């Protein structure tokens, strides 16, 4: 890849990983539409690392609180439990919800990775899922009551979001988009649906990055360390900025701008695929 391709692909990864518009679709499309060479597994690992560092840094306080509370649940006793505040108890539950809700994606991803790679990474599939799940996001954003607190989500609600997240294996679905859609459907407001989606991205990106790293280690692909470094840094910066401004704007502008974007993109891809 030349420098322009490295910069654009890294920025695309960072910006689209957390927006409800599908990062995988946007990383596949340049090679499909512009004839760019595939970025390769090493570059995929680098940009995933950048996105993961961004979300971990942005939510460092929440992650720290959850880790401490989660550890307390592993060695419970009555005195320690009585000393915990309501927020600490909730953080412990939230950590468990995220862990268990990430299991369906891991299992489904492991079992379906080869099939998806061989049969679903096409412009036509991306066009269809971009439109379908864009319409679903728009419908839920308009119709959902958005009156359920994060504390009231419960284990069942978290698992529903986790099951929905499995669909993100299909290119064009958008992991953040489908989890936000499920969160809104369950009654979370836009900001809480986004926050839960971002926290769930930590194990999701870790699993994807781990899988790509394993393929890289066991493969024969040459590693361009300069490209990896540039990609990782740019992905980190763009992902961090994306998280910050999305959380500020989501309650003001809602999901409809992203829905419209998905419909326009999907329609254009459909025309391209059927031409």
JSON list of N, CA, C and O in Angstrom, two decimals, residues 99-117 119-120 125 129 133 159 161-171 173-175 178 203-204 207-208 211:
[
{"chain": "A", "resi": 99, "resn": "UNK", "atom": "N", "xyz": [-19.15, -9.63, 29.76]},
{"chain": "A", "resi": 99, "resn": "UNK", "atom": "CA", "xyz": [-18.40, -10.87, 29.53]},
{"chain": "A", "resi": 99, "resn": "UNK", "atom": "C", "xyz": [-19.30, -11.93, 28.89]},
{"chain": "A", "resi": 99, "resn": "UNK", "atom": "O", "xyz": [-18.96, -12.52, 27.85]},
{"chain": "A", "resi": 100, "resn": "UNK", "atom": "N", "xyz": [-20.46, -12.19, 29.51]},
{"chain": "A", "resi": 100, "resn": "UNK", "atom": "CA", "xyz": [-21.35, -13.23, 28.99]},
{"chain": "A", "resi": 100, "resn": "UNK", "atom": "C", "xyz": [-21.96, -12.83, 27.65]},
{"chain": "A", "resi": 100, "resn": "UNK", "atom": "O", "xyz": [-22.16, -13.69, 26.77]},
{"chain": "A", "resi": 101, "resn": "UNK", "atom": "N", "xyz": [-22.28, -11.54, 27.48]},
{"chain": "A", "resi": 101, "resn": "UNK", "atom": "CA", "xyz": [-22.89, -11.09, 26.23]},
{"chain": "A", "resi": 101, "resn": "UNK", "atom": "C", "xyz": [-21.91, -11.16, 25.05]},
{"chain": "A", "resi": 101, "resn": "UNK", "atom": "O", "xyz": [-22.34, -11.13, 23.89]},
{"chain": "A", "resi": 102, "resn": "UNK", "atom": "N", "xyz": [-20.62, -11.26, 25.33]},
{"chain": "A", "resi": 102, "resn": "UNK", "atom": "CA", "xyz": [-19.61, -11.34, 24.27]},
{"chain": "A", "resi": 102, "resn": "UNK", "atom": "C", "xyz": [-19.39, -12.77, 23.80]},
{"chain": "A", "resi": 102, "resn": "UNK", "atom": "O", "xyz": [-18.78, -12.99, 22.74]},
{"chain": "A", "resi": 103, "resn": "UNK", "atom": "N", "xyz": [-19.87, -13.74, 24.56]},
{"chain": "A", "resi": 103, "resn": "UNK", "atom": "CA", "xyz": [-19.65, -15.16, 24.21]},
{"chain": "A", "resi": 103, "resn": "UNK", "atom": "C", "xyz": [-20.31, -15.53, 22.89]},
{"chain": "A", "resi": 103, "resn": "UNK", "atom": "O", "xyz": [-19.68, -16.20, 22.05]},
{"chain": "A", "resi": 104, "resn": "UNK", "atom": "N", "xyz": [-21.58, -15.15, 22.62]},
{"chain": "A", "resi": 104, "resn": "UNK", "atom": "CA", "xyz": [-22.19, -15.53, 21.34]},
{"chain": "A", "resi": 104, "resn": "UNK", "atom": "C", "xyz": [-21.39, -15.07, 20.13]},
{"chain": "A", "resi": 104, "resn": "UNK", "atom": "O", "xyz": [-21.22, -15.82, 19.17]},
{"chain": "A", "resi": 105, "resn": "UNK", "atom": "N", "xyz": [-20.87, -13.85, 20.16]},
{"chain": "A", "resi": 105, "resn": "UNK", "atom": "CA", "xyz": [-20.07, -13.34, 19.04]},
{"chain": "A", "resi": 105, "resn": "UNK", "atom": "C", "xyz": [-18.81, -14.18, 18.85]},
{"chain": "A", "resi": 105, "resn": "UNK", "atom": "O", "xyz": [-18.44, -14.53, 17.73]},
{"chain": "A", "resi": 106, "resn": "UNK", "atom": "N", "xyz": [-18.14, -14.50, 19.97]},
{"chain": "A", "resi": 106, "resn": "UNK", "atom": "CA", "xyz": [-16.92, -15.29, 19.88]},
{"chain": "A", "resi": 106, "resn": "UNK", "atom": "C", "xyz": [-17.18, -16.66, 19.27]},
{"chain": "A", "resi": 106, "resn": "UNK", "atom": "O", "xyz": [-16.44, -17.10, 18.38]},
{"chain": "A", "resi": 107, "resn": "UNK", "atom": "N", "xyz": [-18.23, -17.34, 19.73]},
{"chain": "A", "resi": 107, "resn": "UNK", "atom": "CA", "xyz": [-18.54, -18.68, 19.23]},
{"chain": "A", "resi": 107, "resn": "UNK", "atom": "C", "xyz": [-18.97, -18.63, 17.76]},
{"chain": "A", "resi": 107, "resn": "UNK", "atom": "O", "xyz": [-18.49, -19.41, 16.93]},
{"chain": "A", "resi": 108, "resn": "UNK", "atom": "N", "xyz": [-19.87, -17.72, 17.44]},
{"chain": "A", "resi": 108, "resn": "UNK", "atom": "CA", "xyz": [-20.38, -17.63, 16.08]},
{"chain": "A", "resi": 108, "resn": "UNK", "atom": "C", "xyz": [-19.27, -17.19, 15.12]},
{"chain": "A", "resi": 108, "resn": "UNK", "atom": "O", "xyz": [-19.18, -17.70, 13.99]},
{"chain": "A", "resi": 109, "resn": "UNK", "atom": "N", "xyz": [-18.44, -16.27, 15.58]},
{"chain": "A", "resi": 109, "resn": "UNK", "atom": "CA", "xyz": [-17.33, -15.82, 14.75]},
{"chain": "A", "resi": 109, "resn": "UNK", "atom": "C", "xyz": [-16.35, -16.94, 14.45]},
{"chain": "A", "resi": 109, "resn": "UNK", "atom": "O", "xyz": [-15.87, -17.09, 13.32]},
{"chain": "A", "resi": 110, "resn": "UNK", "atom": "N", "xyz": [-16.05, -17.73, 15.46]},
{"chain": "A", "resi": 110, "resn": "UNK", "atom": "CA", "xyz": [-15.12, -18.86, 15.29]},
{"chain": "A", "resi": 110, "resn": "UNK", "atom": "C", "xyz": [-15.68, -19.89, 14.32]},
{"chain": "A", "resi": 110, "resn": "UNK", "atom": "O", "xyz": [-14.95, -20.41, 13.46]},
{"chain": "A", "resi": 111, "resn": "UNK", "atom": "N", "xyz": [-16.97, -20.17, 14.44]},
{"chain": "A", "resi": 111, "resn": "UNK", "atom": "CA", "xyz": [-17.58, -21.22, 13.62]},
{"chain": "A", "resi": 111, "resn": "UNK", "atom": "C", "xyz": [-17.85, -20.76, 12.18]},
{"chain": "A", "resi": 111, "resn": "UNK", "atom": "O", "xyz": [-17.88, -21.59, 11.26]},
{"chain": "A", "resi": 112, "resn": "UNK", "atom": "N", "xyz": [-18.05, -19.47, 11.98]},
{"chain": "A", "resi": 112, "resn": "UNK", "atom": "CA", "xyz": [-18.49, -19.00, 10.66]},
{"chain": "A", "resi": 112, "resn": "UNK", "atom": "C", "xyz": [-17.45, -18.20, 9.90]},
{"chain": "A", "resi": 112, "resn": "UNK", "atom": "O", "xyz": [-17.71, -17.75, 8.78]},
{"chain": "A", "resi": 113, "resn": "UNK", "atom": "N", "xyz": [-16.27, -18.00, 10.48]},
{"chain": "A", "resi": 113, "resn": "UNK", "atom": "CA", "xyz": [-15.27, -17.11, 9.88]},
{"chain": "A", "resi": 113, "resn": "UNK", "atom": "C", "xyz": [-14.92, -17.51, 8.45]},
{"chain": "A", "resi": 113, "resn": "UNK", "atom": "O", "xyz": [-14.88, -16.67, 7.54]},
{"chain": "A", "resi": 114, "resn": "UNK", "atom": "N", "xyz": [-14.67, -18.78, 8.22]},
{"chain": "A", "resi": 114, "resn": "UNK", "atom": "CA", "xyz": [-14.28, -19.24, 6.87]},
{"chain": "A", "resi": 114, "resn": "UNK", "atom": "C", "xyz": [-15.42, -19.07, 5.88]},
{"chain": "A", "resi": 114, "resn": "UNK", "atom": "O", "xyz": [-15.19, -18.64, 4.73]},
{"chain": "A", "resi": 115, "resn": "UNK", "atom": "N", "xyz": [-16.65, -19.37, 6.30]},
{"chain": "A", "resi": 115, "resn": "UNK", "atom": "CA", "xyz": [-17.80, -19.21, 5.40]},
{"chain": "A", "resi": 115, "resn": "UNK", "atom": "C", "xyz": [-17.99, -17.75, 5.02]},
{"chain": "A", "resi": 115, "resn": "UNK", "atom": "O", "xyz": [-18.22, -17.43, 3.85]},
{"chain": "A", "resi": 116, "resn": "UNK", "atom": "N", "xyz": [-17.91, -16.87, 6.02]},
{"chain": "A", "resi": 116, "resn": "UNK", "atom": "CA", "xyz": [-18.07, -15.44, 5.75]},
{"chain": "A", "resi": 116, "resn": "UNK", "atom": "C", "xyz": [-16.98, -14.95, 4.80]},
{"chain": "A", "resi": 116, "resn": "UNK", "atom": "O", "xyz": [-17.25, -14.21, 3.85]},
{"chain": "A", "resi": 117, "resn": "UNK", "atom": "N", "xyz": [-15.74, -15.37, 5.04]},
{"chain": "A", "resi": 117, "resn": "UNK", "atom": "CA", "xyz": [-14.62, -14.96, 4.21]},
{"chain": "A", "resi": 117, "resn": "UNK", "atom": "C", "xyz": [-14.80, -15.38, 2.76]},
{"chain": "A", "resi": 117, "resn": "UNK", "atom": "O", "xyz": [-14.49, -14.63, 1.83]},
{"chain": "A", "resi": 119, "resn": "UNK", "atom": "N", "xyz": [-17.82, -16.40, 1.21]},
{"chain": "A", "resi": 119, "resn": "UNK", "atom": "CA", "xyz": [-19.11, -16.20, 0.53]},
{"chain": "A", "resi": 119, "resn": "UNK", "atom": "C", "xyz": [-19.78, -14.85, 0.79]},
{"chain": "A", "resi": 119, "resn": "UNK", "atom": "O", "xyz": [-20.69, -14.48, 0.00]},
{"chain": "A", "resi": 120, "resn": "UNK", "atom": "N", "xyz": [-19.43, -14.12, 1.82]},
{"chain": "A", "resi": 120, "resn": "UNK", "atom": "CA", "xyz": [-20.21, -12.94, 2.19]},
{"chain": "A", "resi": 120, "resn": "UNK", "atom": "C", "xyz": [-19.47, -11.62, 2.05]},
{"chain": "A", "resi": 120, "resn": "UNK", "atom": "O", "xyz": [-20.06, -10.56, 2.30]},
{"chain": "A", "resi": 125, "resn": "UNK", "atom": "N", "xyz": [-23.74, -8.29, -0.95]},
{"chain": "A", "resi": 125, "resn": "UNK", "atom": "CA", "xyz": [-24.10, -8.59, 0.44]},
{"chain": "A", "resi": 125, "resn": "UNK", "atom": "C", "xyz": [-24.00, -7.33, 1.29]},
{"chain": "A", "resi": 125, "resn": "UNK", "atom": "O", "xyz": [-24.89, -7.03, 2.10]},
{"chain": "A", "resi": 129, "resn": "UNK", "atom": "N", "xyz": [-27.13, -5.67, 3.46]},
{"chain": "A", "resi": 129, "resn": "UNK", "atom": "CA", "xyz": [-27.10, -5.51, 4.93]},
{"chain": "A", "resi": 129, "resn": "UNK", "atom": "C", "xyz": [-27.04, -4.04, 5.32]},
{"chain": "A", "resi": 129, "resn": "UNK", "atom": "O", "xyz": [-27.62, -3.65, 6.35]},
{"chain": "A", "resi": 133, "resn": "UNK", "atom": "N", "xyz": [-30.24, -3.17, 7.74]},
{"chain": "A", "resi": 133, "resn": "UNK", "atom": "CA", "xyz": [-30.02, -2.81, 9.14]},
{"chain": "A", "resi": 133, "resn": "UNK", "atom": "C", "xyz": [-30.04, -1.29, 9.35]},
{"chain": "A", "resi": 133, "resn": "UNK", "atom": "O", "xyz": [-30.22, -0.84, 10.48]},
{"chain": "A", "resi": 159, "resn": "UNK", "atom": "N", "xyz": [-27.84, -10.06, 27.27]},
{"chain": "A", "resi": 159, "resn": "UNK", "atom": "CA", "xyz": [-27.67, -11.22, 26.41]},
{"chain": "A", "resi": 159, "resn": "UNK", "atom": "C", "xyz": [-28.39, -11.04, 25.08]},
{"chain": "A", "resi": 159, "resn": "UNK", "atom": "O", "xyz": [-27.92, -11.52, 24.03]},
{"chain": "A", "resi": 161, "resn": "UNK", "atom": "N", "xyz": [-28.68, -8.20, 23.52]},
{"chain": "A", "resi": 161, "resn": "UNK", "atom": "CA", "xyz": [-27.74, -7.37, 22.75]},
{"chain": "A", "resi": 161, "resn": "UNK", "atom": "C", "xyz": [-26.56, -8.22, 22.27]},
{"chain": "A", "resi": 161, "resn": "UNK", "atom": "O", "xyz": [-26.08, -8.06, 21.15]},
{"chain": "A", "resi": 162, "resn": "UNK", "atom": "N", "xyz": [-26.10, -9.13, 23.13]},
{"chain": "A", "resi": 162, "resn": "UNK", "atom": "CA", "xyz": [-24.99, -10.01, 22.75]},
{"chain": "A", "resi": 162, "resn": "UNK", "atom": "C", "xyz": [-25.34, -10.92, 21.60]},
{"chain": "A", "resi": 162, "resn": "UNK", "atom": "O", "xyz": [-24.52, -11.15, 20.70]},
{"chain": "A", "resi": 163, "resn": "UNK", "atom": "N", "xyz": [-26.56, -11.45, 21.59]},
{"chain": "A", "resi": 163, "resn": "UNK", "atom": "CA", "xyz": [-27.01, -12.30, 20.48]},
{"chain": "A", "resi": 163, "resn": "UNK", "atom": "C", "xyz": [-27.13, -11.48, 19.20]},
{"chain": "A", "resi": 163, "resn": "UNK", "atom": "O", "xyz": [-26.74, -11.92, 18.11]},
{"chain": "A", "resi": 164, "resn": "UNK", "atom": "N", "xyz": [-27.66, -10.26, 19.33]},
{"chain": "A", "resi": 164, "resn": "UNK", "atom": "CA", "xyz": [-27.76, -9.38, 18.16]},
{"chain": "A", "resi": 164, "resn": "UNK", "atom": "C", "xyz": [-26.38, -9.08, 17.59]},
{"chain": "A", "resi": 164, "resn": "UNK", "atom": "O", "xyz": [-26.20, -8.98, 16.37]},
{"chain": "A", "resi": 165, "resn": "UNK", "atom": "N", "xyz": [-25.39, -8.96, 18.46]},
{"chain": "A", "resi": 165, "resn": "UNK", "atom": "CA", "xyz": [-24.04, -8.63, 18.03]},
{"chain": "A", "resi": 165, "resn": "UNK", "atom": "C", "xyz": [-23.45, -9.70, 17.10]},
{"chain": "A", "resi": 165, "resn": "UNK", "atom": "O", "xyz": [-22.57, -9.42, 16.29]},
{"chain": "A", "resi": 166, "resn": "UNK", "atom": "N", "xyz": [-23.95, -10.94, 17.20]},
{"chain": "A", "resi": 166, "resn": "UNK", "atom": "CA", "xyz": [-23.47, -12.01, 16.32]},
{"chain": "A", "resi": 166, "resn": "UNK", "atom": "C", "xyz": [-23.65, -11.64, 14.85]},
{"chain": "A", "resi": 166, "resn": "UNK", "atom": "O", "xyz": [-22.85, -12.05, 14.00]},
{"chain": "A", "resi": 167, "resn": "UNK", "atom": "N", "xyz": [-24.71, -10.89, 14.54]},
{"chain": "A", "resi": 167, "resn": "UNK", "atom": "CA", "xyz": [-24.99, -10.54, 13.15]},
{"chain": "A", "resi": 167, "resn": "UNK", "atom": "C", "xyz": [-23.89, -9.67, 12.56]},
{"chain": "A", "resi": 167, "resn": "UNK", "atom": "O", "xyz": [-23.78, -9.56, 11.32]},
{"chain": "A", "resi": 168, "resn": "UNK", "atom": "N", "xyz": [-23.09, -9.04, 13.42]},
{"chain": "A", "resi": 168, "resn": "UNK", "atom": "CA", "xyz": [-22.02, -8.17, 12.93]},
{"chain": "A", "resi": 168, "resn": "UNK", "atom": "C", "xyz": [-20.95, -8.94, 12.18]},
{"chain": "A", "resi": 168, "resn": "UNK", "atom": "O", "xyz": [-20.12, -8.35, 11.49]},
{"chain": "A", "resi": 169, "resn": "UNK", "atom": "N", "xyz": [-20.95, -10.27, 12.28]},
{"chain": "A", "resi": 169, "resn": "UNK", "atom": "CA", "xyz": [-20.03, -11.10, 11.50]},
{"chain": "A", "resi": 169, "resn": "UNK", "atom": "C", "xyz": [-20.28, -10.90, 10.01]},
{"chain": "A", "resi": 169, "resn": "UNK", "atom": "O", "xyz": [-19.37, -10.99, 9.19]},
{"chain": "A", "resi": 170, "resn": "UNK", "atom": "N", "xyz": [-21.53, -10.59, 9.64]},
{"chain": "A", "resi": 170, "resn": "UNK", "atom": "CA", "xyz": [-21.87, -10.38, 8.23]},
{"chain": "A", "resi": 170, "resn": "UNK", "atom": "C", "xyz": [-21.44, -8.97, 7.83]},
{"chain": "A", "resi": 170, "resn": "UNK", "atom": "O", "xyz": [-21.89, -7.99, 8.43]},
{"chain": "A", "resi": 171, "resn": "UNK", "atom": "N", "xyz": [-20.57, -8.82, 6.85]},
{"chain": "A", "resi": 171, "resn": "UNK", "atom": "CA", "xyz": [-20.09, -7.49, 6.45]},
{"chain": "A", "resi": 171, "resn": "UNK", "atom": "C", "xyz": [-21.25, -6.57, 6.08]},
{"chain": "A", "resi": 171, "resn": "UNK", "atom": "O", "xyz": [-22.21, -6.98, 5.43]},
{"chain": "A", "resi": 173, "resn": "UNK", "atom": "N", "xyz": [-23.23, -5.12, 8.29]},
{"chain": "A", "resi": 173, "resn": "UNK", "atom": "CA", "xyz": [-24.21, -5.05, 9.37]},
{"chain": "A", "resi": 173, "resn": "UNK", "atom": "C", "xyz": [-23.88, -3.92, 10.33]},
{"chain": "A", "resi": 173, "resn": "UNK", "atom": "O", "xyz": [-24.75, -3.14, 10.72]},
{"chain": "A", "resi": 174, "resn": "UNK", "atom": "N", "xyz": [-22.62, -3.82, 10.75]},
{"chain": "A", "resi": 174, "resn": "UNK", "atom": "CA", "xyz": [-22.10, -2.87, 11.73]},
{"chain": "A", "resi": 174, "resn": "UNK", "atom": "C", "xyz": [-22.31, -3.39, 13.15]},
{"chain": "A", "resi": 174, "resn": "UNK", "atom": "O", "xyz": [-23.46, -3.48, 13.62]},
{"chain": "A", "resi": 175, "resn": "UNK", "atom": "N", "xyz": [-21.22, -3.71, 13.80]},
{"chain": "A", "resi": 175, "resn": "UNK", "atom": "CA", "xyz": [-21.30, -4.21, 15.18]},
{"chain": "A", "resi": 175, "resn": "UNK", "atom": "C", "xyz": [-21.91, -3.15, 16.09]},
{"chain": "A", "resi": 175, "resn": "UNK", "atom": "O", "xyz": [-22.80, -3.42, 16.89]},
{"chain": "A", "resi": 178, "resn": "UNK", "atom": "N", "xyz": [-25.76, -2.64, 15.14]},
{"chain": "A", "resi": 178, "resn": "UNK", "atom": "CA", "xyz": [-26.72, -3.66, 15.57]},
{"chain": "A", "resi": 178, "resn": "UNK", "atom": "C", "xyz": [-26.86, -3.70, 17.09]},
{"chain": "A", "resi": 178, "resn": "UNK", "atom": "O", "xyz": [-27.94, -3.95, 17.62]},
{"chain": "A", "resi": 203, "resn": "UNK", "atom": "N", "xyz": [-14.18, -6.44, 24.34]},
{"chain": "A", "resi": 203, "resn": "UNK", "atom": "CA", "xyz": [-13.94, -7.87, 24.07]},
{"chain": "A", "resi": 203, "resn": "UNK", "atom": "C", "xyz": [-14.12, -8.22, 22.60]},
{"chain": "A", "resi": 203, "resn": "UNK", "atom": "O", "xyz": [-13.42, -9.10, 22.08]},
{"chain": "A", "resi": 204, "resn": "UNK", "atom": "N", "xyz": [-15.02, -7.54, 21.89]},
{"chain": "A", "resi": 204, "resn": "UNK", "atom": "CA", "xyz": [-15.25, -7.85, 20.47]},
{"chain": "A", "resi": 204, "resn": "UNK", "atom": "C", "xyz": [-14.01, -7.55, 19.64]},
{"chain": "A", "resi": 204, "resn": "UNK", "atom": "O", "xyz": [-13.58, -8.38, 18.82]},
{"chain": "A", "resi": 207, "resn": "UNK", "atom": "N", "xyz": [-11.19, -9.97, 20.51]},
{"chain": "A", "resi": 207, "resn": "UNK", "atom": "CA", "xyz": [-11.34, -11.28, 19.87]},
{"chain": "A", "resi": 207, "resn": "UNK", "atom": "C", "xyz": [-10.97, -11.22, 18.40]},
{"chain": "A", "resi": 207, "resn": "UNK", "atom": "O", "xyz": [-10.26, -12.09, 17.88]},
{"chain": "A", "resi": 208, "resn": "UNK", "atom": "N", "xyz": [-11.44, -10.18, 17.71]},
{"chain": "A", "resi": 208, "resn": "UNK", "atom": "CA", "xyz": [-11.13, -10.04, 16.29]},
{"chain": "A", "resi": 208, "resn": "UNK", "atom": "C", "xyz": [-9.64, -9.84, 16.09]},
{"chain": "A", "resi": 208, "resn": "UNK", "atom": "O", "xyz": [-9.02, -10.45, 15.21]},
{"chain": "A", "resi": 211, "resn": "UNK", "atom": "N", "xyz": [-7.77, -13.10, 16.73]},
{"chain": "A", "resi": 211, "resn": "UNK", "atom": "CA", "xyz": [-7.93, -14.03, 15.62]},
{"chain": "A", "resi": 211, "resn": "UNK", "atom": "C", "xyz": [-7.02, -13.63, 14.45]},
{"chain": "A", "resi": 211, "resn": "UNK", "atom": "O", "xyz": [-6.33, -14.49, 13.86]}
]
